[in-house]
mmCIF file of C-alpha atoms in Angstrom:
data_model
loop_
_atom_site.group_PDB
_atom_site.id
_atom_site.type_symbol
_atom_site.label_atom_id
_atom_site.label_comp_id
_atom_site.label_asym_id
_atom_site.label_seq_id
_atom_site.Cartn_x
_atom_site.Cartn_y
_atom_site.Cartn_z
ATOM 1 C CA MET A 1 23.039 6.787 -4.566
ATOM 2 C CA LYS A 2 23.402 8.848 -1.467
ATOM 3 C CA THR A 3 20.564 11.546 -0.785
ATOM 4 C CA ALA A 4 19.394 13.454 2.350
ATOM 5 C CA VAL A 5 15.823 13.542 3.550
ATOM 6 C CA SER A 6 14.176 15.277 6.467
ATOM 7 C CA ILE A 7 12.239 12.845 8.662
ATOM 8 C CA PRO A 8 10.485 13.817 12.025
ATOM 9 C CA ASP A 9 12.428 12.617 14.928
ATOM 10 C CA PRO A 10 9.667 10.142 15.958
ATOM 11 C CA VAL A 11 9.675 8.379 12.793
ATOM 12 C CA PHE A 12 13.536 8.390 12.606
ATOM 13 C CA GLN A 13 13.886 6.614 16.069
ATOM 14 C CA GLU A 14 11.188 4.193 15.278
ATOM 15 C CA ALA A 15 12.988 3.337 12.190
ATOM 16 C CA GLU A 16 16.295 3.191 13.806
ATOM 17 C CA GLU A 17 14.551 0.694 16.462
ATOM 18 C CA LEU A 18 13.221 -1.200 13.657
ATOM 19 C CA ALA A 19 16.523 -1.611 11.508
ATOM 20 C CA ARG A 20 18.010 -2.738 14.934
ATOM 21 C CA ARG A 21 15.508 -5.541 15.676
ATOM 22 C CA LEU A 22 15.810 -6.699 11.997
ATOM 23 C CA GLY A 23 19.563 -6.590 11.878
ATOM 24 C CA TRP A 24 19.277 -4.443 8.793
ATOM 25 C CA SER A 25 21.255 -1.151 8.115
ATOM 26 C CA ARG A 26 19.222 2.070 7.865
ATOM 27 C CA SER A 27 19.969 1.996 4.063
ATOM 28 C CA GLN A 28 18.485 -1.035 3.860
ATOM 29 C CA LEU A 29 15.404 -0.315 5.786
ATOM 30 C CA TYR A 30 14.696 2.870 3.770
ATOM 31 C CA THR A 31 15.472 0.903 0.607
ATOM 32 C CA LYS A 32 12.967 -1.775 1.574
ATOM 33 C CA ALA A 33 10.270 0.868 2.883
ATOM 34 C CA VAL A 34 10.402 2.868 -0.545
ATOM 35 C CA HIS A 35 10.537 -0.127 -2.699
ATOM 36 C CA ASP A 36 7.487 -1.567 -1.024
ATOM 37 C CA LEU A 37 5.737 1.690 -1.426
ATOM 38 C CA ILE A 38 6.625 1.673 -5.216
ATOM 39 C CA VAL A 39 5.189 -1.693 -5.646
ATOM 40 C CA ARG A 40 1.867 -0.895 -3.708
ATOM 41 C CA TYR A 41 1.149 2.066 -5.900
ATOM 42 C CA SER A 42 2.319 0.899 -9.070
ATOM 43 C CA ASP A 43 0.079 0.109 -11.948
ATOM 44 C CA ASP A 44 -0.529 -3.546 -12.346
ATOM 45 C CA PRO A 45 -1.716 -4.474 -15.657
ATOM 46 C CA VAL A 46 -3.209 -7.659 -14.422
ATOM 47 C CA THR A 47 -5.201 -6.075 -11.833
ATOM 48 C CA GLU A 48 -6.344 -3.277 -14.181
ATOM 49 C CA ALA A 49 -7.550 -5.935 -16.805
ATOM 50 C CA LEU A 50 -9.427 -7.793 -14.004
ATOM 51 C CA ASN A 51 -11.079 -4.579 -12.576
ATOM 52 C CA ALA A 52 -11.947 -3.394 -16.176
ATOM 53 C CA LEU A 53 -13.893 -6.871 -16.700
ATOM 54 C CA GLU A 54 -15.417 -6.737 -13.200
ATOM 55 C CA ASP A 55 -16.692 -3.390 -14.132
ATOM 56 C CA VAL A 56 -18.336 -4.627 -17.502
ATOM 57 C CA GLU A 57 -19.830 -7.574 -15.615
ATOM 58 C CA ALA A 58 -21.237 -5.356 -12.894
ATOM 59 C CA ALA A 59 -22.601 -3.027 -15.171
ATOM 60 C CA GLN A 60 -24.532 -6.020 -16.913
ATOM 61 C CA ALA A 61 -25.673 -7.612 -13.596
ATOM 62 C CA PRO A 62 -28.597 -6.928 -11.646
ATOM 63 C CA LEU A 63 -27.793 -5.553 -8.180
ATOM 64 C CA THR A 64 -27.625 -7.656 -5.340
ATOM 65 C CA PRO A 65 -28.610 -6.117 -1.698
ATOM 66 C CA ALA A 66 -24.870 -6.590 -0.939
ATOM 67 C CA ARG A 67 -23.861 -4.766 -3.860
ATOM 68 C CA LYS A 68 -26.374 -2.021 -3.683
ATOM 69 C CA LEU A 69 -24.961 -1.513 -0.020
ATOM 70 C CA ILE A 70 -21.555 -1.314 -1.285
ATOM 71 C CA GLU A 71 -22.237 1.164 -4.066
ATOM 72 C CA SER A 72 -24.416 3.319 -1.816
ATOM 73 C CA GLY A 73 -21.397 4.095 0.120
ATOM 74 C CA ALA A 74 -23.367 3.352 3.443
ATOM 75 C CA TRP A 75 -20.903 1.064 4.924
ATOM 76 C CA SER A 76 -17.743 1.590 6.405
ATOM 77 C CA TRP A 77 -15.064 -0.197 8.077
#
């Protein structure tokens, strides 16, 4: 499918350079980028199930000092 999108000039130039270095067409680069974002932000039933299980176990377990720190939000990157 053909489409038109607006991209800031600096991002476009960086994308052009990356496509050139990888030996990809512009279409290949944008397709890969969009696909990777879709995969990254897609619902994953396995991860959701593991997260739900962890939530149940965490609710039943005593809080360790590390968990208290994490849940307090006092830590940062």
